[in-house]
XYZ file of C-alpha atoms in Angstrom:
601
model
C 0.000 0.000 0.000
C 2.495 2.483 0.927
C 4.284 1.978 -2.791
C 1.394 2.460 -4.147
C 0.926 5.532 -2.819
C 4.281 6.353 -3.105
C 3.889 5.741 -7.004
C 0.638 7.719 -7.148
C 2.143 10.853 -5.876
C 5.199 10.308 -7.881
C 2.842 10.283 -11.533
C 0.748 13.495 -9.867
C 3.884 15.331 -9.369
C 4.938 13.934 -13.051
C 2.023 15.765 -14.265
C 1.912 18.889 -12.613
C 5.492 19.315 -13.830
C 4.188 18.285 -17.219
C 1.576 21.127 -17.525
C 2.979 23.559 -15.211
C 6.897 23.647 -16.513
C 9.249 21.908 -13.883
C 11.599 24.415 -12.727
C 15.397 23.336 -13.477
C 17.838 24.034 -10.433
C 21.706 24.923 -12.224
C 24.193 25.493 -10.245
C 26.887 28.557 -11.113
C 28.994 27.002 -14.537
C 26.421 24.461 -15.177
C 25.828 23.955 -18.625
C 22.955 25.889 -19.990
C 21.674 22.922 -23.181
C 20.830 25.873 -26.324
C 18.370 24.041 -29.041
C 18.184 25.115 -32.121
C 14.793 24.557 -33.685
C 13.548 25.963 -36.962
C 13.241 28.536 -39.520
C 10.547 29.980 -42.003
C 8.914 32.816 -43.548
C 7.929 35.602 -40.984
C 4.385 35.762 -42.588
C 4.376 32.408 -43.078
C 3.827 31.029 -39.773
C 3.292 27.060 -40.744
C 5.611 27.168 -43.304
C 9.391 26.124 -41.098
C 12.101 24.198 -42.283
C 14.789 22.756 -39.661
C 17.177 24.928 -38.825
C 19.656 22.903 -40.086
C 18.645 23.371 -43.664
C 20.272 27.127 -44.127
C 24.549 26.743 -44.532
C 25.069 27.579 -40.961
C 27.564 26.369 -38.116
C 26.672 22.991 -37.108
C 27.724 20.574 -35.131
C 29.738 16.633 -36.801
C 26.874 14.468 -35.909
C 23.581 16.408 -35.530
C 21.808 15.056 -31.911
C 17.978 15.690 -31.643
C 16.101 16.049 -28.597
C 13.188 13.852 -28.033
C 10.190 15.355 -28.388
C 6.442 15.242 -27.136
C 3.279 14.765 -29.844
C 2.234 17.815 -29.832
C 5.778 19.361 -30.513
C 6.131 17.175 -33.506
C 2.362 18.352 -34.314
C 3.513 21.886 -34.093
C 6.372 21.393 -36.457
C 9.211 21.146 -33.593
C 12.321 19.367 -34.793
C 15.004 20.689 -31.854
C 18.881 19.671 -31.859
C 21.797 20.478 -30.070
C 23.656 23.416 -31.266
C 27.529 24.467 -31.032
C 26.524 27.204 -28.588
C 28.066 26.789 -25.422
C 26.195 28.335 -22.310
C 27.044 28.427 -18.842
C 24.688 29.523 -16.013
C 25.735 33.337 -14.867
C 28.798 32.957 -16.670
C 29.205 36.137 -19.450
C 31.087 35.915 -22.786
C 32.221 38.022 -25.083
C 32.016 37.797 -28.894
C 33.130 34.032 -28.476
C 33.911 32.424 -32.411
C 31.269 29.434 -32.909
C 32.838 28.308 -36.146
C 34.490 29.775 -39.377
C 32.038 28.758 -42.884
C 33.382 29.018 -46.452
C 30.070 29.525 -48.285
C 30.010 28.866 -52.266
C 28.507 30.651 -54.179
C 25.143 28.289 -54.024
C 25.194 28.788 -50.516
C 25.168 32.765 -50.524
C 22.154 32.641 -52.870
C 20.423 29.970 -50.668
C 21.500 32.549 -47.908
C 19.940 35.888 -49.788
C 16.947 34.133 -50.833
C 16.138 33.201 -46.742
C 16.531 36.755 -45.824
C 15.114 38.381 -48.869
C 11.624 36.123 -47.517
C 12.345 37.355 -43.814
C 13.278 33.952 -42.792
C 13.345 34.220 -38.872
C 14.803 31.427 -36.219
C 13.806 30.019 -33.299
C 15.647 28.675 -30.434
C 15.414 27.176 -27.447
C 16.797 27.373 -24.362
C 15.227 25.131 -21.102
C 11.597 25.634 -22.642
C 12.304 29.147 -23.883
C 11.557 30.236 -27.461
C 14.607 32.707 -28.589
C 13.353 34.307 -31.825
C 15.791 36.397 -34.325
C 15.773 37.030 -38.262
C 18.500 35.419 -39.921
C 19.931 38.620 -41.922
C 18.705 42.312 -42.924
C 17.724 43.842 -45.755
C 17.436 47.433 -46.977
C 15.398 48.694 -49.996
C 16.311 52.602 -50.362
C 16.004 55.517 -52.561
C 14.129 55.203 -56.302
C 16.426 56.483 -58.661
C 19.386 55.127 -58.005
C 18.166 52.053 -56.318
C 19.451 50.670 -53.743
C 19.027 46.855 -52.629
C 21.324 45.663 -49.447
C 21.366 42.443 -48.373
C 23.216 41.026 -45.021
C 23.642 38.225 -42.529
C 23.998 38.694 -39.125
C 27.134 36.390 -37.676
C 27.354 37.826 -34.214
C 24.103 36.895 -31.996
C 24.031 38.746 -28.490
C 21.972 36.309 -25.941
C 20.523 37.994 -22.658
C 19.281 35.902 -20.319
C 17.812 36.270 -17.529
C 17.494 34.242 -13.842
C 16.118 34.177 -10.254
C 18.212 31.812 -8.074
C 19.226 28.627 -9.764
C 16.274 28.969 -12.569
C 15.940 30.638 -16.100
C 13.668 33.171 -16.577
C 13.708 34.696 -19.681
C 16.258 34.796 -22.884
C 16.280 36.770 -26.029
C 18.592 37.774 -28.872
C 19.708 40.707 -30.029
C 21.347 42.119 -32.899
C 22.050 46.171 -31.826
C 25.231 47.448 -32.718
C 25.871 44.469 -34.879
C 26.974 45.335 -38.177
C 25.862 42.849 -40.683
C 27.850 40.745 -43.330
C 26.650 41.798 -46.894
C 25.727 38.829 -49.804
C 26.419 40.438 -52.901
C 25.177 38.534 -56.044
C 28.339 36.769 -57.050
C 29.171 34.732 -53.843
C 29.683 38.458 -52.362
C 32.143 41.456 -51.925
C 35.106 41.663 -49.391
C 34.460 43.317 -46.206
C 36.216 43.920 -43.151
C 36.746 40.233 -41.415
C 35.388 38.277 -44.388
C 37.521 36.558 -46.802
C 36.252 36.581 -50.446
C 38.277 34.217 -53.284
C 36.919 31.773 -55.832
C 33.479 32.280 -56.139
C 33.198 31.725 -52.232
C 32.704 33.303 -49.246
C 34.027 33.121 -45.965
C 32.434 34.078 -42.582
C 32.905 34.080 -39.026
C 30.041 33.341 -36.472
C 30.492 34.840 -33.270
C 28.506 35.507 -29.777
C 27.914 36.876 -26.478
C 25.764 35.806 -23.465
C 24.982 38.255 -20.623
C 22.968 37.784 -17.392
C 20.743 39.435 -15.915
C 18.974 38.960 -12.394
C 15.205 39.202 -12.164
C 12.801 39.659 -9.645
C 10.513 37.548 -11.235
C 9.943 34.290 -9.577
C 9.756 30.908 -12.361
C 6.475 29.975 -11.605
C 5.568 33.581 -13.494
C 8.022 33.773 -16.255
C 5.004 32.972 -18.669
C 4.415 36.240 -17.801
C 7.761 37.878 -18.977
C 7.283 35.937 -22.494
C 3.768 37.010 -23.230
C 5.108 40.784 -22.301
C 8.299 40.126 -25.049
C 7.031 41.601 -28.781
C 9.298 39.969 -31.557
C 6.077 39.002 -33.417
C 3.646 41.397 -33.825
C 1.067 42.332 -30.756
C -2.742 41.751 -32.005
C -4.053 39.931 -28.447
C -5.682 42.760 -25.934
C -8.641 42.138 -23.641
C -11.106 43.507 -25.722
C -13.493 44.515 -23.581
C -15.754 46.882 -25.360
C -16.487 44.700 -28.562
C -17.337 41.356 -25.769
C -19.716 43.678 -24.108
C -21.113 44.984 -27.581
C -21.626 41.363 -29.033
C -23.124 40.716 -25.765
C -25.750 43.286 -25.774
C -26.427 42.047 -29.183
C -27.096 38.400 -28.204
C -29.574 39.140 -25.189
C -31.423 41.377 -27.459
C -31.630 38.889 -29.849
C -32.188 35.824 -27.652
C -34.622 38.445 -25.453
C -37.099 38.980 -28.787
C -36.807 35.218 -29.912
C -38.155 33.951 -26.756
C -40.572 36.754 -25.741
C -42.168 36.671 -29.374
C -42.010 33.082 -29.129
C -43.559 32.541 -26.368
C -46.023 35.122 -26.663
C -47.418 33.138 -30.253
C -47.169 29.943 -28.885
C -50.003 31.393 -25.893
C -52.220 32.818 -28.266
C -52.045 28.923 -30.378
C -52.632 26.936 -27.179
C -55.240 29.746 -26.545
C -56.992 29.079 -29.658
C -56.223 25.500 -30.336
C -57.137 24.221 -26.629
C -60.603 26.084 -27.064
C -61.621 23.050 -29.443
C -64.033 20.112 -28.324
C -62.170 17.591 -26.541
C -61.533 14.361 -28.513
C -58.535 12.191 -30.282
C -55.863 12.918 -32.368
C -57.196 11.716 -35.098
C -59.647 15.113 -34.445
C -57.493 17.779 -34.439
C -57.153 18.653 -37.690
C -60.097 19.223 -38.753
C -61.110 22.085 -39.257
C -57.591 24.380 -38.505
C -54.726 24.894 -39.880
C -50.780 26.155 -38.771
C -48.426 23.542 -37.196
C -51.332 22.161 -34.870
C -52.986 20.087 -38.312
C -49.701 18.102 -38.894
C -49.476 16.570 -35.432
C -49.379 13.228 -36.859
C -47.052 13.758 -39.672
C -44.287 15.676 -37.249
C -42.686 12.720 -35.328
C -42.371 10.686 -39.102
C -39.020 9.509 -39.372
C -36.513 10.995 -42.015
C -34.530 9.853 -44.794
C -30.795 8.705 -44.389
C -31.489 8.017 -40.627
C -27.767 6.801 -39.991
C -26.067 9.825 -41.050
C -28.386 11.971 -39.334
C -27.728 10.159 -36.217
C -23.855 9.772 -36.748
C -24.104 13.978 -37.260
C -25.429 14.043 -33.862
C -23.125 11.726 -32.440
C -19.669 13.844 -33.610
C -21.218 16.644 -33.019
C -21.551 15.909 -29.405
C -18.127 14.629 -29.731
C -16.828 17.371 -30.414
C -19.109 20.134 -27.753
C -17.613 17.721 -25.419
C -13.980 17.907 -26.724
C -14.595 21.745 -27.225
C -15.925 21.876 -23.874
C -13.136 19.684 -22.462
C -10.057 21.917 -23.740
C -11.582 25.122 -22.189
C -11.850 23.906 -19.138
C -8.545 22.596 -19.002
C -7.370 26.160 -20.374
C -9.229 27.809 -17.727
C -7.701 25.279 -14.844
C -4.168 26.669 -15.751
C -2.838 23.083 -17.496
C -1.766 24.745 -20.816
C 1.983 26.285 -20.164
C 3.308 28.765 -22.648
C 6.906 27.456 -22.060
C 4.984 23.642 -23.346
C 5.546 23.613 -26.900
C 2.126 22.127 -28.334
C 0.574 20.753 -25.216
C -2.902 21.782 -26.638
C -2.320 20.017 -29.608
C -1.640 16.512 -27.393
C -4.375 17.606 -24.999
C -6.804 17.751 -28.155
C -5.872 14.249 -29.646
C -5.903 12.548 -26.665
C -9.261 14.011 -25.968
C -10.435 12.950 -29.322
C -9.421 9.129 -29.008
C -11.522 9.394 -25.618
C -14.504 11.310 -26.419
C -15.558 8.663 -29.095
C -17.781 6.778 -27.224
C -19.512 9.817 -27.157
C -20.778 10.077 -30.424
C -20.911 5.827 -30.849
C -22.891 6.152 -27.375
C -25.223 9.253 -28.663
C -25.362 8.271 -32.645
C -26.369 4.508 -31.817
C -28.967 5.304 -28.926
C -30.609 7.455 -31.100
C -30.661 5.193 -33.955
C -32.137 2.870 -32.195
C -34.726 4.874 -31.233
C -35.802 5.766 -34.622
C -36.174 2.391 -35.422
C -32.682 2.017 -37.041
C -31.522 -1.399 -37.812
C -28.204 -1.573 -39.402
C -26.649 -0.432 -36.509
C -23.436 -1.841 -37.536
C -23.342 0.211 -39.979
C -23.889 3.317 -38.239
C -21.026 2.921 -35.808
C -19.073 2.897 -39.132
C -20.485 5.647 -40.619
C -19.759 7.730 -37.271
C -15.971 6.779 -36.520
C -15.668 7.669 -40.146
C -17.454 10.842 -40.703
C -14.576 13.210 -39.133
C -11.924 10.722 -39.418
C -12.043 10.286 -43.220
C -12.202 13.504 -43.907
C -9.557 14.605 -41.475
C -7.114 11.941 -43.019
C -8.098 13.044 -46.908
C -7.058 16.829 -45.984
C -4.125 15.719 -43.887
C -2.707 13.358 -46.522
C -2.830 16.391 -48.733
C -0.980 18.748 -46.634
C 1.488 16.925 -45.320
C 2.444 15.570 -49.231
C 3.438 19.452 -49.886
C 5.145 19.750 -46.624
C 6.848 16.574 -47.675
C 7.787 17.586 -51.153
C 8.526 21.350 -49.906
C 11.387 19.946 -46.846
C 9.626 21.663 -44.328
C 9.608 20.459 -40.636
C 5.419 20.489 -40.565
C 5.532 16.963 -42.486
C 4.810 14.102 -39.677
C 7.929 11.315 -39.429
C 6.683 7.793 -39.863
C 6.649 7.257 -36.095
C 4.240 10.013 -35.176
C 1.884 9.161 -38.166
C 2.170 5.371 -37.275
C 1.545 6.914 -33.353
C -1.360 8.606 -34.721
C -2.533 5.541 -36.777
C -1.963 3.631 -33.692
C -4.474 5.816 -31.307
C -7.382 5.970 -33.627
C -6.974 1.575 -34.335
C -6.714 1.238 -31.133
C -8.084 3.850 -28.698
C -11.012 5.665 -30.795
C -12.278 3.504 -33.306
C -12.474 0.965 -30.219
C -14.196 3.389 -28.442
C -17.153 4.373 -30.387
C -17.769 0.412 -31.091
C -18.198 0.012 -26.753
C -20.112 3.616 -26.612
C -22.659 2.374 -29.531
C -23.433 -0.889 -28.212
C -24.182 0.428 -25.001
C -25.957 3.139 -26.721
C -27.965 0.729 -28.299
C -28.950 -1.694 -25.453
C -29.548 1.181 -23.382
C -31.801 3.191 -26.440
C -35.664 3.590 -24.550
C -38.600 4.461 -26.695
C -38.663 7.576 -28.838
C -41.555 9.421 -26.690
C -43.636 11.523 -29.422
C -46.230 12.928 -27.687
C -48.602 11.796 -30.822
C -48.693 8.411 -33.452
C -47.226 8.929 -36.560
C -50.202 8.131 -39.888
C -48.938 5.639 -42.374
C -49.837 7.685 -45.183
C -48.260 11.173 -44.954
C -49.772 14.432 -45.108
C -49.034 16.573 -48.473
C -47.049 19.611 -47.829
C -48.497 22.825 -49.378
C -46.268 24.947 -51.831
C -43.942 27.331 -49.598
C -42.963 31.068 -49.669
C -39.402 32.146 -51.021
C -38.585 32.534 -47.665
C -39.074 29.460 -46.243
C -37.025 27.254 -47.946
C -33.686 25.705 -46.891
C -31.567 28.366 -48.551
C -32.948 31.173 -46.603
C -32.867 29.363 -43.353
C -29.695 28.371 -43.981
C -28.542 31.785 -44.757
C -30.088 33.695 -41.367
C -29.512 30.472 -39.183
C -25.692 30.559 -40.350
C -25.216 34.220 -40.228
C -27.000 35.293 -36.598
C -24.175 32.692 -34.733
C -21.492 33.632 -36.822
C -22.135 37.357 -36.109
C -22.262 36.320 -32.524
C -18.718 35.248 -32.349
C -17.095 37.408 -35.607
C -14.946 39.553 -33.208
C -13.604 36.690 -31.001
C -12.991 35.215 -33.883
C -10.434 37.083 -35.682
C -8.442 36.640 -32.152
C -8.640 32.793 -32.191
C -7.356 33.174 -36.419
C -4.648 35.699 -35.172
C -3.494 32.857 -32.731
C -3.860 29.869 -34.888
C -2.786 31.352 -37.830
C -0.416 33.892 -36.233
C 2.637 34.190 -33.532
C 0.464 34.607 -30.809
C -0.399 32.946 -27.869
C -4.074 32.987 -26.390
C -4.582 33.317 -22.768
C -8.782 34.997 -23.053
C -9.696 31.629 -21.778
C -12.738 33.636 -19.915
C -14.013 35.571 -22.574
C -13.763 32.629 -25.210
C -15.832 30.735 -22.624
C -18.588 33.158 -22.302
C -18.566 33.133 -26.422
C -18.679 29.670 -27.023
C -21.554 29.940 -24.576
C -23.034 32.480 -26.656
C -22.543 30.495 -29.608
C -24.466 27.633 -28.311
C -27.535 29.738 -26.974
C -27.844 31.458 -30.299
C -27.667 28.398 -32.282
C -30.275 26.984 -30.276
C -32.810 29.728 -30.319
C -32.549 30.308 -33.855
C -32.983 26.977 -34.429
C -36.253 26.732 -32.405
C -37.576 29.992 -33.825
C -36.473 28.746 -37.878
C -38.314 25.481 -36.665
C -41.976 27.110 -35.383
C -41.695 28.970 -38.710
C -41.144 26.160 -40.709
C -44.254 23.896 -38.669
C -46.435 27.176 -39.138
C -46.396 26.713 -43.126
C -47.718 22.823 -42.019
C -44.050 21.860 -43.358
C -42.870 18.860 -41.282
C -39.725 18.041 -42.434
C -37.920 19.772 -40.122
C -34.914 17.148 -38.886
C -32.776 17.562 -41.444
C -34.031 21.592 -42.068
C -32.522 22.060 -37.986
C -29.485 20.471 -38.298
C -28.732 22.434 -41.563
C -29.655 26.184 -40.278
C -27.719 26.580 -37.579
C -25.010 23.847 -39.225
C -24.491 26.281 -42.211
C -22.262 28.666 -39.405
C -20.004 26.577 -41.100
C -20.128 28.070 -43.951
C -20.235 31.459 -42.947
C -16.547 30.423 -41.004
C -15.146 29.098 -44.167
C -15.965 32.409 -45.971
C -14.491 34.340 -43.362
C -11.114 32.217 -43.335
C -10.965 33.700 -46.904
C -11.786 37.389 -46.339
C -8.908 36.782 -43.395
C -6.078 35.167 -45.719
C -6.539 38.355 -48.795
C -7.313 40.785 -46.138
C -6.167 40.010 -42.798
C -2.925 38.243 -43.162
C 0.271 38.516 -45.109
C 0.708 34.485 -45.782
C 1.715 33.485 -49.240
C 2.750 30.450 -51.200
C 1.300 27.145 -52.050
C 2.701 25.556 -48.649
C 0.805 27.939 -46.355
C -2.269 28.268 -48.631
C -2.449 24.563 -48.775
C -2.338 24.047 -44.894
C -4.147 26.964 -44.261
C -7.758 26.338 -46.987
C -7.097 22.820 -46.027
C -7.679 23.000 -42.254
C -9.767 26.207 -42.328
C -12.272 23.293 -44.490
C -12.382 20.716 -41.539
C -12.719 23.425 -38.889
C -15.896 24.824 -40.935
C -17.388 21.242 -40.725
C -16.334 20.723 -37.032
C -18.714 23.926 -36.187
C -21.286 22.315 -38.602
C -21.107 19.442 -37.249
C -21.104 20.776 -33.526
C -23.950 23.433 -33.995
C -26.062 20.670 -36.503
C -26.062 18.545 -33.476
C -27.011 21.431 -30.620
C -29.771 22.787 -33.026
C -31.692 19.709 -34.157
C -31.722 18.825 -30.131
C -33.260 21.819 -29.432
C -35.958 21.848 -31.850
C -36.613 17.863 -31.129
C -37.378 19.302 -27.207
C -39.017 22.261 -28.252
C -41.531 20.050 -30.786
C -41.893 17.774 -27.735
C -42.884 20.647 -25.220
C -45.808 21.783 -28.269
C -47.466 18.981 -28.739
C -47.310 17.435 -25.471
C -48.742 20.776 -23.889
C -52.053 19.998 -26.767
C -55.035 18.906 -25.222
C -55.127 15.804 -27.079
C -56.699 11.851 -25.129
């Protein structure tokens, strides 16, 4: 018993150090391990290559440091470098190494800098970011075009006791080597000959004390600006979007509720008697009583659309309250991206355990079949778009494209872990599937639907159902993009809590309200016409990602256009899929609550 405990408390304090960042103790001298990681386009943020690639001091046999998932995920592909720091120690313009470029090599050089290829680095959990050379475009006539490569880095660090705070780079007062066209022009310190060039890296590390204690450096790097600053508390355009959605959800529900009154009011008034009497006589969504509750087509994919979509409100759910609870570090490279797989593989039986219940309810019977259809309905498409994007990453060298381990890893999960998963949550779903409970029998012979007004069809609905969320969330929106798509990390755990609320309450009143509408014109096909008006928010995302890669972003080139229409698809149909499922519940309880208030034997 006592190991046991003793092992239990050793894997807690395992995973507090996990999410939290374990503080390193070094002693004064100790050797301070310097990663280099990768390099990219600035504006290019998913577009990296290992740092490696670029003709740059290196060390006789390359070592890599092992990573997590969701480093490899984010493109992390760390090695030792020929930097040699030692805790509180200062250097001074020490010589790294001594590189003869050829000419091929300059070029490769002045091509990186002339895209504002930037590095990262990183030192115990620390990103160091720095732009590998400078360029200058001045004056019109003559032009001028300057193009240089910084080989002296300055590192300042800084610490609190025996722990590492903080590190950055800097280049100031650093004059930079130029790359002329040509393999280059002699300068001061360089050696030119041959068609070659030769160059001398150099740096210096200075220390700095800090009162900052290590369980807030977070803090320190979320103050530090080498990308751009976008992420504020925006308080005023919350509070606006706010306003917006009580007003809305305030008139949905009081004019709602007010119509439904005066229809019991003047349906209730009738002589008591049967179903089979109500509708004669009256018309509105009181006269299709027996046609509402009539099963509809394509039952299993209706069901496995409510099954991932509940998957994924639970997964969606699941990461923000993890967020909130402080388990996301900044120093933890990815650690949302692991959280969010391992999440996925788990949540499964959600949507086997919601897709085949309901299934069964409806009188499914190829319930097989429909656990199938559900694992696959994300999963396909998730492995279509990823095989896509990571063949260009592949064919383009860059560090994004998964190794055979992690896809086999990946593979691996979903064989064993999800697919697994939704089998167990669908049979249970099924044996424990009750009765479907509609208030009133269904007629074998269905009722015919009378012609419709323009605005009542699907398009329409689709079109105010879609917009009304998306407005809802527009402005957080932009912030998650900026993060995702951007340098930046988000901490508004709060605030995107309170939206995703928002989100879900809008969906679900419009739904309801698009649903009385829709019974009103004695329409009853309304459980595919509920998952598709609020689902189409979808849509309205998708268009959006657009308007934000021409208008909102400077990314560029068919590897970061690729990744970026790729994904931007599957995280339209994860909100589809998501809202589908929380609308078409809604209007199933809010059909239920109708009827069953009718005063029908």
């Amino acid at each position: 018993e006592t190991v046991l405990k003793r092992t239990m408390g050793l894997h807690c304090v395992l995973i507090l150090c996990f999410f939290s960042g374990w503080a390193v103790g070094y002693k004064h001298g100790d050797n301070v391990t310097l990663y280099v990681n990768k390099v990219g386009p600035y504006h290019n943020p998913q577009e990296t290559y290992h740092y490696y690639t670029l003709p740059v001091c290196r060390p006789e046999k390359v070592h890599h440091k092992s990573l997590s998932l969701g480093e490899v995920l984010d493109g992390d592909r760390m090695a030792e470098s020929l930097y040699y720091i030692q805790f509180r120690e200062n250097v001074e313009k020490r010589t790294l190494c001594q590189l003869t470029l050829s000419e091929k090599q300059v070029d490769q050089l002045r091509e990186a800098i002339e895209e504002l290829y930037y590095f990262e680095f990183v030192l115990d959990d620390i990103p160091i970011w720095g732009f590998v050379g400078y360029i200058e475009e001045s004056g019109f006539l003559p032009h001028s075009h300057k193009v240089g490569l910084w080989t002296h880095l300055d590192f300042n660090i800084e610490y609190n006791g025996d722990s590492v705070i903080f590190a950055n780079v800097s280049v100031k007062d650093v004059k930079p080597v130029p790359l002329e066209e040509g393999a280059g022009a002699a300068v001061g310190g360089v050696g030119v000959g041959g068609g070659s060039l030769t160059v001398t890296h150099t740096y210096s590390v200075h220390w700095f004390e800090s009162p900052l204690a290590h369980a807030r450096r977070a803090e320190r790097l979320r103050d530090y600006s080498f990308f751009p600053k976008t992420l504020e508390i925006h308080w005023l355009s919350i509070i606006n979007s706010l306003v917006l959605v009580v007003l809305l959800l305030g008139f949905v529900i009081i004019i709602l509720m007010r119509v439904l009154k005066n229809d019991f009011a003047r349906y209730n008034v009738e002589e008591e008697g049967g179903c089979d009497d109500l509708d004669q006589g009256d018309n509105g969504w009181k006269i299709i009583h027996t046609d509402v509750f009539r099963f509809p087509p394509y039952k299993s994919l209706l069901c496995a659309v409510l099954g991932v979509g509940a998957q994924f409100l639970t997964l969606a759910t699941g990461i923000i309250v993890m967020a909130l609870l402080g388990m996301f570090n900044v120093h933890r490279h990815g650690a949302i991206n692991s959280a969010a797989i391992v999440l996925y593989a788990l949540t499964s039986c959600v949507s086997g355990y919601v897709s085949c219940s309901f299934y069964t309810q409806i009188n499914g019977q190829r319930w097989v079949w429909n656990i199938i259809l559900t694992s696959s309905l994300f999963s396909a498409p998730l492995f279509l778009t990823w095989s896509v994007v990571n063949s260009v990453h592949w064919w383009s060298g860059s560090t994004q494209a998964l190794p055979a381990t992690t896809v086999f890893l990946l593979l691996g999960a979903w064989v064993l872990v999800g697919f697994p998963l939704t089998v167990i949550g669908g049979i249970v779903g099924k044996n424990r599937a009750g009765s479907f409970q509609a208030p009133c029998r269904t007629r074998n012979i269905p009722r015919q639907i009378p012609a419709q007004p323009w605005y009542k069809h699907t398009a329409v609905h689709m079109a105010i159902g879609g917009f009304l969320p998306f407005s809802a969330i527009s402005v957080e929106l932009y912030y998650i993009f900026a993060t995702v798509w951007g340098r930046e990390h988000y901490t508004l755990y709060g605030i995107l809590l309170c939206v995703f609320a928002i989100l879900l309450s809008v969906g679900a009143c419009i739904s309801v309200a698009l649903t009385y509408f829709l019974l009103s014109g004695e329409d009853y096909r309304w459980w595919w016409r509920s998952v598709l008006s609020t689902g189409s928010t979808g849509l309205f995302i998708f268009v959006y990602s657009v308007f934000y890669y021409r208008n909102r972003s400077s990314m560029s080139g068919a590897v970061q256009s690729t990744e970026f229409f790729g994904y931007s698809l599957l995280t339209a149909l994860v909100f589809s899929l998501m809202l589908g499922s929380v609308s078409f519940w809604a209007s199933l309880a809010f059909i239920r609550y109708i009827y069953r208030s009718l005063k029908m034997d």
